[in-house]
Amino acid sequence: MFAAQEDCFEYLQQGQLLLGLFGEAGPLSWAVWSVPTVRSGWIQGLKSLAQHPGGLHFLGDSGAVDALFSLQGDSSLFVASAASQLLVHVLALSMQDKAEGSPSLKGSAWPACAQKIVAHVEASLCSTTALQITQALNVLTTTFGRCHSPWTEVLWGQLSPLVAHLLDSEPVPATHSLVDLLLSVARSPVFASADCTLWETIARMLSCLSPMQTGPLALGTLKLQHCPQALRSQAFGVLLQPLACILRATAQAPGPPGLLDETTQGCSMTVDTLLSSKSACVGLLCQTLAHLEELQPLPQHPLPWPQTLLVEAVVIILRLCDGSAAPSSSEGCRLCGTLAGCIRVQRAALGFLGTLTLGTSSWELVPQVFAILLETLKSPASSPTVLKKAFQAVLHWLLDSPTPPGCSDLGPHTPLFLRELFPVLQKHLCSPCWEVRDSALEFLTHLSMCWGGEANFREVLLASDVPKLAWQLLRDPESYVRASAVTAMGQLSSQGLQAASDSPGHPEVQQGLVGELLHILSVDSEGFPRRAVTRVFTEWLRNSHADVVQDTEWFVATVLQMVSRDLDWEVRAQGLELVQVFLAQTLGQPNPSCPYAVALPKVTPPSPLPEVLRTLCQMQIFDFAFRALFDCDRPVAQKACDLLLFLRNKSAPCSGLQEAGDSSDVASVEATLERWQVGEQGQPLGSLEPEVVLAALRSMDLEGLQSRLAESSDHVEKSPQSLLQDVLATVALLEENVADCY
C-alpha cells in the first residue's frame, strides 16, 4: 500500500494515463489496441491500480469496469481470462468491508461497483447467447472458488434461481461452465451445511444431461468432503452406467442384486451413446475409465467398492478391443466392431486396471487379470503405447495383488506367470520398434528393483536371456534405449543379476560393466545415456556397490574427470551429486537444511579432516567444484555453492589447518577464480594444498552467491510504472504510432 498521499496521487495519475491511452479520444489507434500484449498489459495495470487507496473508486468512475465487460469476449483467450479474473478481483476488493458482516445483508446495500458487476452477471445469465452465459458462469465460478466470506451466500441466494433456470433450456447452454460453477459452490466452506437448493440443482443436472456431460459432475460430486448420501449414490450410479451397459450387452452378470440399482435410470441414454458412433463410444468409455481411475485411490471413494464388477468390466472391454470377446447380443456385436483395435480405449482400460490392485481382497481375480495382460503383451497388434500401459499394469498386479492366506509373497499364480512373461519380455527387447524396447527395459528395471531379492524371480530371470539382451542394448542405435539399458543394467548389477561378461564382439565387455558404462560416459554423443550413467554411478556409490568399494577414490576421480568436460549441464549437476555422496560418506552427513542433502546408509566413521582434504585436493574435487560454481547453468552453480558451503562449514572446527598457507599461493588461486568468474576458465588451478583451499573458501562470499542464485529470473519489480513501460514498449514496435505514444 502507498502510505503517502502524494504516492497515491502519482499512482492515480499513472492509472489515468493507462485509461486515457485507449479512450475514444486517446492518442493510440485501434491498430495498437489490437495487439493482445497491449490489452493484457492494460488489464494488469488496472489490477495493480485497484489494490491502492482510491484506485477502486477511480476504476468505477472511469468506465474501466465496462471495458472489462467487453474484454471478457476478447479474441485472445489470455486477455479474456485476465478480464474475468480482474472482475472477480474488483468484486472481492469492493466487498472487503462486508467480509465479516451479516450474511443477511441485502445485495441492494452493497457498494456501487459490486452492484454493477452483479447486475452485469444477472443480465448475462438471462441472455440467449451461449457466450455471454459462459462468461457469467466463469466469473461466478472464480468468485466462489476464491471468496469464502458470508456475502457469497447472499450472492448465491440471489443468482441460484437464474442458474437453475438454465436447466429448463433445450439444450442446456454452457454445460461445462455450469458444472464448474456448481462444484465451485459445493466446495466452498460457506456452504458446508446442507444447502437443499444446491444439492437439488446438482441432482437435477445429473439426471437431465447426456452421459458425457454428467461424468465430470458425477466425479466432482463424489470428491466432495460434504455431500448427501443420496446424491453420492446417484453420482456413482452415473459413473458406473457405461460399464454396466457393457456387461449387460456382453451377457455378463452385473454383480449381486441391488449393487447397481442406481445405474438403471438413464441406462438407455448411455446405450444410445455407446452405439451411436465410434467417436461417441470411445469418448464415453475413455472418460468413464479415467474418472474411475482418479476416484479409486481417494479416501472418499464410495463403499462398498464393486471391485469384482469393475475388474470384469475392464477385462471384457480389453477383449472387445483385441477381438477375443464373443458376445451373443446384437448390442455386444456392434460394440465388438466399434472397439476392435481401439488404442485409446485399450490405454484407458489398462491404466484403470493398474489402479484396481489398490484395496483388492479377492485373489481369485488375479488369474483372469494375468491372462488378459499376457494376451495383450503377446498380441502383435498391440501398439507401443498399449504395451507400455500393459507393462505398467503388470507391475501393479505383480507387486500389489492379494495372495491367499499362507502363501508366499509371490502368491500361487505369480511364478507360473513369470515363466510365461519372460519369453514375451525377451521378444520385446528385440523389437524393431525402439519405443517397445525402451518400455521393456523400464519394466525390467522396476521389476528387478522390487523383486531382485526373491528367489523365484532370480531363478526365472537368470534362466532367461533377458540380462544378456539388456547388456546388448547398451549399444542400441537409439539414445533413449541406451539410457534405459544403462539404468536397467545398473539395477541388475546392484542385485547381482547382470549378464556374464563373455559376450563376443565388444572388447569393453571384458572390463566388466563399470568399464562399459565409463565408455558410454566418455564417448556417447547423446546426453540421455550419459545422464543415466552418472545417476547409476551415484546410486552405486550411495549403496556401496561391490565394484565401487574396491577403490572408491579412483572410481570418483575417474568419473569426475569425464563429467567435468561434459557439455550437458545435467551430467555436470549429477557429478556434483556424486561428490556430495562421497563427502557425506567421508566427512559425515550434510546439514539437513541443505536442499541437496541425500539420504545415506550408515557408513564407517569419518576420516580425520586434514587427511580427507588432502585426498580431495589430489582427486581434483575442488577444481571441479570451483569451476561448477561459475557454471553458466544456474542449477549446477547452486549445487556447487551448496557443496562448497558444506565443505567450509565442516572445515571450520579443524585446528590443524587454520593457517592460510603461502599468501602468494592464495592470491594466485583467488586471481584464477576471478578469471573463471568472468568466463576465462582456460587456466587450471594446478596443485592445491588444503590450507590454500580453505583460505580461498573463507575469502568467498558463498552465502551472498547462494542468495543471488536462489533468485528467480523474473524477480524484477512489477509496478504500474513498469507495466506502463511494457505497454509503451510494445506500442513502439508499430512505427506509425511511436510519436503519438510518447
XYZ file of C-alpha atoms in Angstrom:
742
model
C 0.000 0.000 0.000
C 1.151 3.550 -0.680
C 1.310 5.275 2.705
C 1.873 8.839 1.455
C -0.915 10.798 -0.219
C 1.406 12.039 -2.941
C 2.315 8.431 -3.823
C -1.351 7.598 -4.191
C -1.913 10.699 -6.335
C 1.005 9.751 -8.572
C -0.365 6.228 -8.837
C -3.783 7.502 -9.887
C -2.123 9.717 -12.482
C -0.470 6.666 -13.968
C -3.839 4.915 -13.955
C -5.413 7.903 -15.718
C -2.701 7.675 -18.359
C -3.343 3.965 -18.770
C -7.048 4.545 -19.300
C -6.645 7.666 -21.414
C -4.342 5.943 -23.857
C -7.205 3.856 -25.209
C -10.280 6.018 -24.803
C -12.212 7.350 -27.746
C -10.115 10.484 -27.595
C -6.958 8.642 -26.676
C -3.825 9.028 -28.783
C -3.445 5.328 -29.562
C -5.256 3.940 -32.560
C -7.253 0.707 -32.515
C -4.453 -0.842 -34.547
C -2.339 -0.592 -31.426
C -5.177 -1.813 -29.211
C -5.429 -4.899 -31.425
C -2.106 -6.148 -30.050
C -3.009 -8.724 -27.315
C 0.074 -7.822 -25.276
C -1.117 -4.218 -25.063
C -4.577 -5.238 -23.849
C -3.075 -7.700 -21.378
C -0.681 -5.086 -20.021
C -3.566 -2.633 -19.656
C -5.536 -5.163 -17.598
C -2.541 -5.869 -15.371
C -2.107 -2.147 -14.844
C -5.739 -1.852 -13.733
C -5.281 -4.762 -11.334
C -2.350 -3.057 -9.666
C -4.287 0.195 -9.576
C -7.280 -1.436 -7.859
C -5.140 -2.530 -4.933
C -4.180 1.003 -3.897
C -6.092 3.689 -1.982
C -8.648 5.348 -4.178
C -7.924 3.019 -7.057
C -11.157 1.069 -6.776
C -13.279 4.217 -6.728
C -11.272 5.546 -9.655
C -11.959 2.410 -11.697
C -15.665 2.592 -11.000
C -15.873 6.235 -12.096
C -13.733 5.960 -15.196
C -15.582 3.269 -17.069
C -12.839 0.689 -16.691
C -15.316 -1.929 -15.421
C -17.399 -1.506 -18.580
C -14.256 -2.041 -20.631
C -13.591 -5.236 -18.706
C -17.120 -6.455 -19.510
C -16.269 -6.004 -23.177
C -12.869 -7.691 -22.893
C -14.489 -10.844 -21.498
C -15.298 -11.706 -25.087
C -11.832 -10.858 -26.397
C -10.465 -12.926 -29.280
C -7.374 -13.671 -27.181
C -8.238 -16.306 -24.582
C -5.471 -14.961 -22.362
C -6.919 -11.444 -22.436
C -10.492 -12.697 -21.936
C -9.428 -14.784 -18.945
C -7.458 -11.880 -17.452
C -10.509 -9.607 -17.789
C -12.757 -12.119 -15.990
C -10.168 -12.633 -13.272
C -9.907 -8.882 -12.731
C -13.697 -8.515 -12.465
C -13.655 -11.089 -9.662
C -10.729 -9.273 -8.052
C -12.561 -5.948 -8.164
C -15.739 -7.537 -6.773
C -13.832 -9.110 -3.891
C -11.992 -5.863 -3.096
C -15.211 -3.840 -3.116
C -16.777 -6.327 -0.661
C -13.853 -6.399 1.753
C -15.676 -4.263 4.299
C -18.621 -6.671 4.109
C -16.463 -9.787 4.568
C -17.238 -10.042 8.271
C -20.702 -8.606 8.014
C -24.024 -10.341 8.417
C -24.811 -12.847 5.661
C -28.341 -11.450 5.612
C -27.047 -8.182 4.124
C -29.108 -7.461 1.041
C -27.385 -7.025 -2.302
C -29.005 -3.601 -2.628
C -26.809 -2.397 0.234
C -23.587 -3.438 -1.474
C -21.062 -0.930 -2.875
C -21.926 0.532 -6.255
C -19.041 -1.211 -8.024
C -20.126 -4.625 -6.710
C -23.753 -3.969 -7.665
C -22.652 -3.043 -11.166
C -20.732 -6.311 -11.617
C -23.552 -8.451 -10.172
C -26.119 -6.722 -12.379
C -23.974 -7.471 -15.421
C -23.723 -11.133 -14.390
C -27.516 -11.309 -13.903
C -28.128 -9.844 -17.332
C -25.664 -12.254 -18.911
C -27.337 -15.276 -17.246
C -30.656 -14.185 -18.781
C -29.098 -13.795 -22.218
C -29.935 -16.087 -25.113
C -26.288 -16.055 -26.226
C -24.259 -19.013 -25.001
C -21.062 -16.939 -24.954
C -22.493 -14.369 -22.545
C -23.854 -17.115 -20.297
C -20.452 -18.799 -20.274
C -18.718 -15.546 -19.336
C -21.091 -15.004 -16.422
C -20.701 -18.580 -15.181
C -16.908 -18.312 -15.354
C -16.925 -15.118 -13.259
C -19.134 -16.807 -10.652
C -17.009 -19.965 -10.619
C -13.885 -17.948 -9.863
C -15.732 -15.869 -7.285
C -16.957 -18.835 -5.252
C -13.609 -20.548 -5.634
C -11.653 -17.603 -4.215
C -14.061 -15.779 -1.913
C -15.333 -17.592 1.175
C -16.941 -14.718 3.077
C -20.614 -14.612 4.175
C -21.560 -12.251 1.354
C -21.035 -15.067 -1.169
C -24.004 -16.875 0.408
C -26.152 -13.830 -0.322
C -24.801 -13.755 -3.867
C -25.694 -17.410 -4.460
C -29.173 -16.905 -2.995
C -29.718 -14.060 -5.433
C -28.381 -15.836 -8.525
C -29.181 -19.530 -7.934
C -32.732 -19.269 -9.414
C -31.232 -17.922 -12.634
C -28.645 -20.729 -12.659
C -31.319 -23.381 -12.071
C -33.470 -21.854 -14.815
C -30.715 -22.665 -17.327
C -31.598 -26.352 -16.925
C -35.022 -25.643 -18.468
C -33.408 -24.797 -21.806
C -33.089 -27.386 -24.559
C -30.249 -27.962 -24.996
C -28.774 -26.776 -21.698
C -26.311 -23.983 -22.557
C -22.689 -23.819 -21.386
C -22.864 -27.195 -19.626
C -19.117 -27.376 -18.934
C -19.092 -23.963 -17.249
C -22.305 -24.811 -15.401
C -20.711 -27.959 -13.964
C -17.659 -25.970 -12.885
C -19.848 -23.410 -11.113
C -21.928 -25.946 -9.175
C -18.822 -27.782 -7.987
C -17.126 -24.497 -7.050
C -20.101 -23.540 -4.882
C -20.275 -27.021 -3.346
C -16.574 -26.902 -2.380
C -16.892 -23.540 -0.650
C -16.797 -23.786 3.168
C -19.605 -21.233 3.241
C -21.934 -23.971 2.000
C -20.603 -26.764 4.235
C -24.028 -27.084 5.845
C -26.696 -28.667 3.676
C -27.994 -26.250 1.067
C -31.045 -28.028 -0.326
C -31.300 -25.841 -3.438
C -27.666 -26.534 -4.363
C -27.940 -30.311 -3.968
C -31.290 -30.331 -5.770
C -29.781 -28.470 -8.707
C -26.848 -30.909 -8.899
C -29.192 -33.921 -8.692
C -31.384 -32.481 -11.409
C -28.385 -31.840 -13.609
C -27.120 -35.407 -13.144
C -30.428 -36.716 -14.425
C -31.023 -34.411 -17.378
C -27.636 -34.103 -19.092
C -26.058 -36.542 -21.525
C -23.675 -39.241 -20.213
C -20.618 -37.352 -21.489
C -21.753 -34.158 -19.766
C -22.668 -35.769 -16.436
C -19.359 -37.623 -15.994
C -17.291 -34.640 -14.732
C -20.154 -33.537 -12.453
C -20.522 -37.048 -11.006
C -16.794 -37.305 -10.338
C -16.657 -33.848 -8.764
C -19.652 -34.671 -6.564
C -18.034 -37.880 -5.298
C -14.834 -35.994 -4.453
C -16.684 -33.542 -2.191
C -15.983 -33.803 1.526
C -19.575 -32.996 2.446
C -22.380 -34.314 0.284
C -25.775 -36.000 0.957
C -25.531 -39.785 0.702
C -28.412 -39.994 -1.748
C -26.619 -37.635 -4.112
C -23.378 -39.629 -3.781
C -25.237 -42.811 -4.710
C -26.797 -41.096 -7.718
C -23.425 -39.764 -8.865
C -21.715 -43.145 -8.506
C -24.512 -44.775 -10.453
C -23.937 -42.263 -13.251
C -20.225 -43.113 -13.358
C -20.910 -46.862 -13.452
C -23.603 -46.730 -16.142
C -21.307 -47.197 -19.178
C -19.536 -50.208 -17.630
C -22.838 -51.747 -16.529
C -24.148 -51.343 -20.070
C -21.031 -53.059 -21.445
C -21.514 -56.008 -19.101
C -25.201 -56.335 -19.979
C -24.512 -56.067 -23.695
C -21.923 -58.855 -23.482
C -24.192 -61.079 -21.321
C -22.046 -60.625 -18.205
C -23.875 -60.606 -14.854
C -23.684 -57.066 -13.430
C -22.843 -58.094 -9.871
C -25.080 -59.038 -6.933
C -28.727 -57.889 -6.969
C -29.107 -54.327 -5.778
C -25.468 -53.389 -6.296
C -26.095 -51.375 -9.440
C -29.706 -50.387 -8.980
C -28.580 -46.774 -9.344
C -27.445 -47.450 -12.904
C -30.893 -48.359 -14.198
C -32.050 -44.760 -14.585
C -30.586 -43.255 -17.720
C -29.134 -46.545 -18.930
C -30.996 -46.358 -22.244
C -29.418 -42.964 -22.927
C -25.993 -44.441 -22.162
C -26.586 -47.381 -24.503
C -27.669 -44.977 -27.230
C -24.421 -43.052 -26.759
C -22.294 -46.200 -26.847
C -23.959 -47.387 -30.040
C -24.446 -44.053 -31.805
C -20.942 -43.737 -33.292
C -17.381 -44.876 -32.741
C -16.242 -41.440 -31.564
C -19.086 -41.191 -29.028
C -18.495 -44.718 -27.737
C -14.734 -44.250 -27.428
C -15.090 -40.827 -25.825
C -17.574 -42.022 -23.198
C -15.587 -45.136 -22.266
C -12.273 -43.262 -22.046
C -13.844 -40.564 -19.866
C -15.521 -43.127 -17.597
C -12.362 -45.188 -17.130
C -10.284 -42.069 -16.441
C -12.795 -40.819 -13.859
C -12.906 -44.159 -12.053
C -9.099 -44.349 -12.117
C -8.953 -40.916 -10.468
C -11.609 -41.851 -7.903
C -10.208 -45.265 -6.902
C -7.314 -44.183 -4.627
C -9.240 -41.365 -2.891
C -10.303 -41.922 0.718
C -13.819 -40.676 -0.077
C -14.459 -43.217 -2.843
C -17.837 -44.944 -2.466
C -18.253 -48.010 -0.286
C -18.893 -50.790 -0.991
C -16.500 -50.527 -3.933
C -17.617 -53.010 -6.651
C -14.136 -54.415 -7.254
C -15.159 -57.642 -8.961
C -17.603 -55.868 -11.251
C -15.011 -53.305 -12.271
C -12.290 -55.863 -12.969
C -14.671 -57.942 -15.055
C -15.832 -54.867 -16.963
C -12.281 -53.791 -17.767
C -11.320 -57.309 -18.849
C -14.308 -57.550 -21.197
C -13.515 -54.096 -22.638
C -9.968 -55.240 -23.390
C -11.355 -58.376 -25.022
C -13.716 -56.266 -27.126
C -10.704 -54.247 -28.239
C -8.499 -57.228 -29.145
C -11.353 -59.156 -30.783
C -11.327 -62.120 -28.393
C -14.798 -61.389 -26.952
C -17.725 -63.414 -28.262
C -20.923 -61.563 -27.317
C -24.264 -63.087 -28.261
C -26.452 -59.962 -28.261
C -26.742 -57.574 -31.190
C -25.550 -54.696 -28.976
C -22.488 -56.714 -27.970
C -21.646 -57.489 -31.578
C -21.907 -53.821 -32.513
C -19.640 -52.902 -29.604
C -17.170 -55.539 -30.739
C -16.994 -53.968 -34.174
C -16.784 -50.439 -32.769
C -13.979 -51.119 -30.286
C -11.887 -53.543 -32.326
C -8.292 -52.327 -32.350
C -9.135 -49.098 -30.474
C -5.852 -47.965 -28.928
C -7.370 -45.122 -26.893
C -9.775 -47.401 -25.053
C -7.080 -50.031 -24.530
C -4.786 -47.464 -22.913
C -7.567 -46.133 -20.677
C -8.658 -49.631 -19.640
C -5.106 -50.736 -18.827
C -4.495 -47.571 -16.832
C -7.590 -48.182 -14.728
C -6.804 -51.885 -14.381
C -3.449 -50.987 -12.853
C -5.115 -48.978 -10.067
C -7.604 -51.744 -9.279
C -4.949 -53.547 -7.244
C -5.463 -50.938 -4.516
C -7.692 -52.428 -1.875
C -8.200 -55.678 -3.783
C -9.085 -58.537 -1.465
C -10.242 -61.138 -3.991
C -7.184 -63.110 -5.039
C -9.483 -65.145 -7.309
C -9.429 -62.196 -9.728
C -5.672 -62.471 -10.258
C -5.673 -65.335 -12.852
C -8.054 -63.588 -15.263
C -6.145 -60.324 -14.911
C -2.807 -62.051 -15.573
C -4.371 -63.823 -18.558
C -5.620 -60.667 -20.293
C -2.383 -58.810 -19.589
C -0.315 -61.660 -21.029
C -2.540 -61.775 -24.101
C -2.119 -58.034 -24.582
C 1.668 -58.302 -24.293
C 1.775 -61.247 -26.707
C -0.507 -59.705 -29.320
C 1.365 -58.483 -32.411
C -1.423 -55.926 -32.871
C -0.656 -54.137 -29.594
C 0.770 -50.687 -30.250
C 3.860 -49.394 -28.400
C 1.730 -47.175 -26.163
C -0.601 -50.057 -25.332
C 2.370 -52.275 -24.492
C 3.762 -49.580 -22.205
C 0.448 -49.378 -20.349
C 0.293 -53.174 -20.180
C 3.773 -53.348 -18.653
C 2.741 -50.776 -16.056
C -0.418 -52.716 -15.200
C 1.600 -55.939 -14.883
C 3.892 -54.214 -12.402
C 0.945 -53.084 -10.284
C -0.628 -56.529 -10.223
C 2.648 -58.314 -9.556
C 3.585 -56.020 -6.703
C 0.228 -55.231 -5.097
C -2.160 -58.078 -5.919
C -3.563 -60.078 -2.994
C -2.455 -63.590 -2.035
C -4.456 -66.269 -0.237
C -3.627 -66.932 3.419
C -0.485 -68.979 3.984
C 1.036 -68.311 0.544
C 4.474 -66.877 -0.176
C 4.979 -63.241 -1.076
C 4.743 -64.058 -4.764
C 1.420 -65.852 -4.439
C 0.393 -69.106 -6.132
C -0.106 -67.645 -9.629
C 2.955 -65.425 -9.899
C 5.764 -67.974 -10.515
C 3.839 -69.511 -13.411
C 3.026 -66.071 -14.788
C 6.697 -65.045 -14.621
C 7.752 -68.130 -16.564
C 5.278 -67.144 -19.294
C 6.180 -63.463 -19.056
C 9.948 -63.612 -19.575
C 9.846 -65.125 -23.111
C 7.478 -62.268 -24.042
C 9.844 -59.761 -22.424
C 12.746 -61.203 -24.420
C 10.770 -60.767 -27.622
C 10.050 -57.113 -26.851
C 13.694 -56.433 -26.002
C 14.415 -57.466 -29.607
C 11.528 -55.476 -31.098
C 12.274 -53.409 -34.220
C 10.347 -50.562 -32.555
C 12.567 -48.567 -30.212
C 9.628 -47.463 -28.046
C 8.860 -51.108 -27.293
C 12.487 -51.877 -26.418
C 12.522 -48.834 -24.166
C 9.314 -49.829 -22.356
C 10.584 -53.375 -21.875
C 13.795 -52.079 -20.279
C 11.889 -49.743 -17.963
C 9.685 -52.657 -16.920
C 12.743 -54.816 -16.250
C 14.286 -52.061 -14.122
C 11.237 -51.635 -11.895
C 10.645 -55.368 -11.595
C 14.256 -56.002 -10.568
C 14.170 -53.114 -8.127
C 11.173 -54.571 -6.301
C 11.799 -58.307 -6.595
C 15.530 -58.632 -7.123
C 15.883 -60.470 -3.824
C 13.102 -63.028 -4.409
C 14.478 -66.495 -5.115
C 11.756 -67.441 -7.620
C 12.226 -64.234 -9.553
C 16.013 -64.555 -9.628
C 15.748 -68.120 -10.859
C 13.416 -67.248 -13.729
C 15.424 -64.148 -14.700
C 18.835 -65.846 -14.720
C 17.447 -68.780 -16.693
C 16.402 -66.373 -19.456
C 18.347 -64.306 -21.976
C 16.958 -61.064 -20.564
C 20.176 -59.875 -18.808
C 22.247 -60.630 -21.912
C 19.803 -58.780 -24.155
C 19.758 -55.810 -21.805
C 23.579 -55.722 -21.986
C 23.490 -55.704 -25.781
C 21.054 -52.760 -25.753
C 23.784 -50.606 -24.203
C 24.882 -50.216 -27.852
C 21.377 -49.601 -29.236
C 21.232 -47.041 -32.074
C 18.518 -45.083 -30.218
C 19.750 -42.903 -27.351
C 16.594 -43.317 -25.258
C 17.030 -47.082 -25.362
C 20.711 -46.824 -24.448
C 19.774 -44.684 -21.445
C 17.149 -47.181 -20.306
C 19.604 -50.032 -20.820
C 22.136 -48.246 -18.623
C 19.540 -47.880 -15.864
C 18.398 -51.492 -16.201
C 21.929 -52.887 -16.149
C 22.785 -50.678 -13.188
C 19.833 -52.095 -11.265
C 20.575 -55.694 -12.280
C 24.185 -55.265 -11.244
C 23.135 -53.884 -7.862
C 21.124 -57.068 -7.331
C 23.852 -59.382 -8.648
C 21.756 -60.205 -11.715
C 23.903 -58.766 -14.506
C 24.818 -60.768 -17.590
C 28.063 -62.706 -17.691
C 30.849 -60.724 -19.338
C 31.579 -63.242 -22.043
C 29.607 -61.703 -24.875
C 31.666 -61.573 -28.075
C 32.107 -58.546 -30.227
C 32.816 -55.806 -27.699
C 36.281 -55.668 -26.076
C 34.953 -53.350 -23.359
C 32.736 -56.137 -22.040
C 35.821 -57.908 -20.781
C 36.421 -54.964 -18.451
C 33.042 -55.506 -16.796
C 30.032 -53.255 -16.539
C 31.974 -50.384 -14.936
C 34.250 -50.172 -17.965
C 31.296 -50.300 -20.326
C 29.480 -47.505 -18.522
C 32.640 -45.381 -18.381
C 32.973 -45.920 -22.118
C 29.425 -44.612 -22.637
C 30.102 -41.625 -20.383
C 33.181 -40.690 -22.366
C 32.101 -41.290 -25.973
C 28.292 -41.324 -26.272
C 27.175 -38.381 -28.390
C 23.763 -38.072 -26.762
C 23.045 -36.648 -23.322
C 20.427 -39.171 -22.159
C 22.757 -42.175 -21.836
C 25.447 -40.081 -20.146
C 22.939 -38.739 -17.620
C 21.807 -42.286 -16.935
C 25.395 -43.396 -16.312
C 26.031 -40.643 -13.754
C 22.772 -41.476 -11.959
C 23.712 -45.168 -11.833
C 27.201 -44.380 -10.541
C 25.731 -42.134 -7.845
C 23.363 -44.881 -6.704
C 26.199 -47.416 -6.722
C 28.303 -45.142 -4.522
C 25.363 -44.440 -2.224
C 24.636 -48.160 -1.788
C 28.295 -49.300 -1.612
C 28.257 -51.357 -4.817
C 30.942 -54.052 -4.865
C 32.628 -52.612 -7.981
C 32.836 -49.189 -6.304
C 34.129 -50.051 -2.843
C 37.154 -51.840 -4.329
C 38.703 -48.401 -4.949
C 36.244 -45.628 -4.210
C 38.692 -42.757 -4.677
C 39.786 -43.991 -8.108
C 36.149 -44.504 -9.083
C 35.027 -40.999 -8.059
C 38.091 -39.294 -9.561
C 37.703 -41.161 -12.854
C 34.030 -40.270 -13.161
C 34.636 -36.598 -12.320
C 37.413 -36.355 -14.880
C 34.859 -37.222 -17.573
C 31.930 -35.317 -16.081
C 33.887 -32.065 -15.739
C 34.340 -31.914 -19.534
C 30.727 -32.817 -20.339
C 28.672 -30.233 -22.234
C 25.385 -31.422 -20.707
C 24.548 -29.430 -17.572
C 22.529 -32.294 -16.084
C 25.578 -34.549 -16.288
C 27.672 -31.923 -14.501
C 24.974 -31.447 -11.859
C 24.793 -35.192 -11.291
C 28.573 -35.207 -10.937
C 28.201 -32.767 -8.049
C 25.605 -35.090 -6.521
C 28.181 -37.883 -6.743
C 30.687 -35.676 -4.905
C 28.081 -34.848 -2.265
C 27.520 -38.563 -1.595
C 31.269 -39.167 -1.411
C 31.755 -36.290 1.015
C 28.859 -37.411 3.188
C 30.440 -40.849 3.460
C 33.882 -39.498 4.293
C 33.027 -36.400 6.352
C 29.626 -37.286 7.763
C 26.065 -36.367 6.838
C 25.442 -32.865 5.420
C 23.263 -30.387 7.237
C 19.590 -31.457 6.774
C 18.692 -27.873 5.850
C 20.726 -28.188 2.667
C 18.292 -28.616 -0.259
C 20.601 -31.156 -1.866
C 21.126 -33.347 1.211
C 20.926 -37.044 0.370
C 19.755 -39.954 2.482
C 22.599 -42.377 3.008
C 23.029 -45.698 4.762
C 25.188 -45.851 7.850
C 28.859 -45.752 6.937
C 32.145 -46.120 8.727
C 33.173 -43.224 10.998
C 34.508 -40.231 9.024
C 38.231 -39.909 8.439
C 40.270 -37.069 10.023
C 39.537 -33.808 8.218
C 43.124 -32.860 7.213
C 43.589 -36.260 5.614
C 40.264 -36.011 3.811
C 41.015 -32.533 2.468
C 44.369 -33.651 1.084
C 42.614 -36.555 -0.611
C 40.046 -34.181 -2.113
C 42.844 -31.982 -3.458
C 44.577 -34.986 -5.018
C 41.301 -36.099 -6.594
C 40.843 -32.550 -8.038
C 37.402 -32.309 -6.460
C 37.992 -28.665 -5.527
C 38.972 -27.852 -9.106
C 35.701 -29.427 -10.308
C 33.579 -27.685 -7.632
C 35.123 -24.231 -8.213
C 34.586 -24.492 -11.981
C 30.995 -25.569 -11.385
C 30.484 -22.596 -9.068
C 30.777 -20.276 -12.075
C 28.830 -22.551 -14.426
C 26.550 -20.754 -16.860
C 23.695 -23.109 -15.886
C 22.239 -21.987 -12.577
C 21.305 -25.466 -11.173
C 24.958 -26.522 -11.496
C 26.205 -23.369 -9.795
C 23.645 -23.791 -6.996
C 24.766 -27.338 -6.257
C 28.412 -26.316 -6.342
C 27.748 -23.425 -3.955
C 25.912 -25.697 -1.505
C 28.704 -28.243 -1.701
C 31.435 -25.671 -1.022
C 29.459 -24.228 1.877
C 29.209 -27.714 3.340
C 32.970 -28.163 2.982
C 33.717 -24.766 4.511
C 31.435 -25.431 7.475
C 32.975 -28.856 8.006
C 36.478 -27.376 7.965
C 35.702 -24.615 10.486
C 36.493 -26.657 13.607
C 39.716 -28.066 12.171
C 42.551 -26.731 14.325
C 45.339 -28.209 12.252
C 44.511 -26.201 9.110
C 43.810 -22.691 10.373
C 46.827 -21.078 8.746
C 46.267 -19.644 5.308
C 49.483 -21.062 3.907
C 51.681 -19.173 1.464
C 49.947 -15.869 0.723
C 51.211 -15.893 -2.863
C 49.548 -19.271 -3.438
C 46.270 -17.977 -2.018
C 46.483 -14.839 -4.191
C 47.147 -16.975 -7.256
C 44.097 -19.149 -6.569
C 41.886 -16.120 -5.952
C 43.112 -14.477 -9.172
C 42.367 -17.646 -11.131
C 38.865 -17.869 -9.637
C 38.214 -14.235 -10.580
C 39.134 -15.032 -14.183
C 36.881 -18.081 -14.104
C 34.034 -15.941 -12.846
C 34.208 -13.765 -15.968
C 34.353 -16.793 -18.249
C 38.101 -17.261 -18.674
C 38.417 -20.853 -17.496
C 41.371 -21.919 -19.576
C 43.945 -21.715 -16.801
C 43.795 -24.608 -14.269
C 44.170 -24.153 -10.548
C 47.115 -26.504 -10.519
C 48.264 -28.473 -7.496
C 46.402 -27.313 -4.395
C 47.173 -27.607 -0.716
C 44.349 -27.878 1.833
C 45.413 -24.683 3.608
C 45.214 -22.690 0.374
C 41.806 -24.098 -0.477
C 40.424 -23.288 2.964
C 41.770 -19.759 2.767
C 40.106 -19.286 -0.608
C 36.812 -20.680 0.717
C 36.861 -18.315 3.702
C 37.501 -15.322 1.476
C 34.496 -16.031 -0.754
C 31.013 -14.683 -0.054
C 29.330 -18.025 -0.643
C 26.203 -17.067 1.316
C 25.712 -13.997 -0.868
C 26.233 -16.042 -4.015
C 23.775 -18.640 -2.741
C 21.133 -15.941 -2.238
C 21.688 -14.490 -5.692
C 21.470 -17.911 -7.306
C 18.211 -18.601 -5.468
C 16.534 -15.566 -7.049
C 14.242 -16.331 -9.948
C 14.923 -14.719 -13.282
C 11.646 -12.749 -13.123
C 12.208 -11.096 -9.746
C 12.203 -7.626 -11.303
C 9.793 -5.065 -9.880
C 6.244 -5.349 -11.201
C 4.927 -1.839 -10.612
C 2.364 0.250 -12.504
C 5.322 2.203 -13.857
C 6.930 -0.919 -15.305
C 3.607 -2.153 -16.673
C 3.055 1.159 -18.387
C 6.563 0.963 -19.808
C 5.780 -2.530 -21.122
C 2.690 -1.226 -22.881
C 4.597 1.684 -24.387
C 7.443 -0.574 -25.472
C 5.017 -2.866 -27.258
C 3.342 0.047 -28.954
C 6.736 1.377 -30.023
C 7.113 -1.669 -32.236
C 4.482 -0.131 -34.500
C 6.446 2.692 -36.074
C 3.469 4.766 -37.131
C 2.370 5.144 -33.501
C 5.706 5.920 -31.875
C 5.285 9.693 -31.886
C 1.700 9.642 -30.636
C 2.527 7.126 -27.957
C 5.221 9.248 -26.394
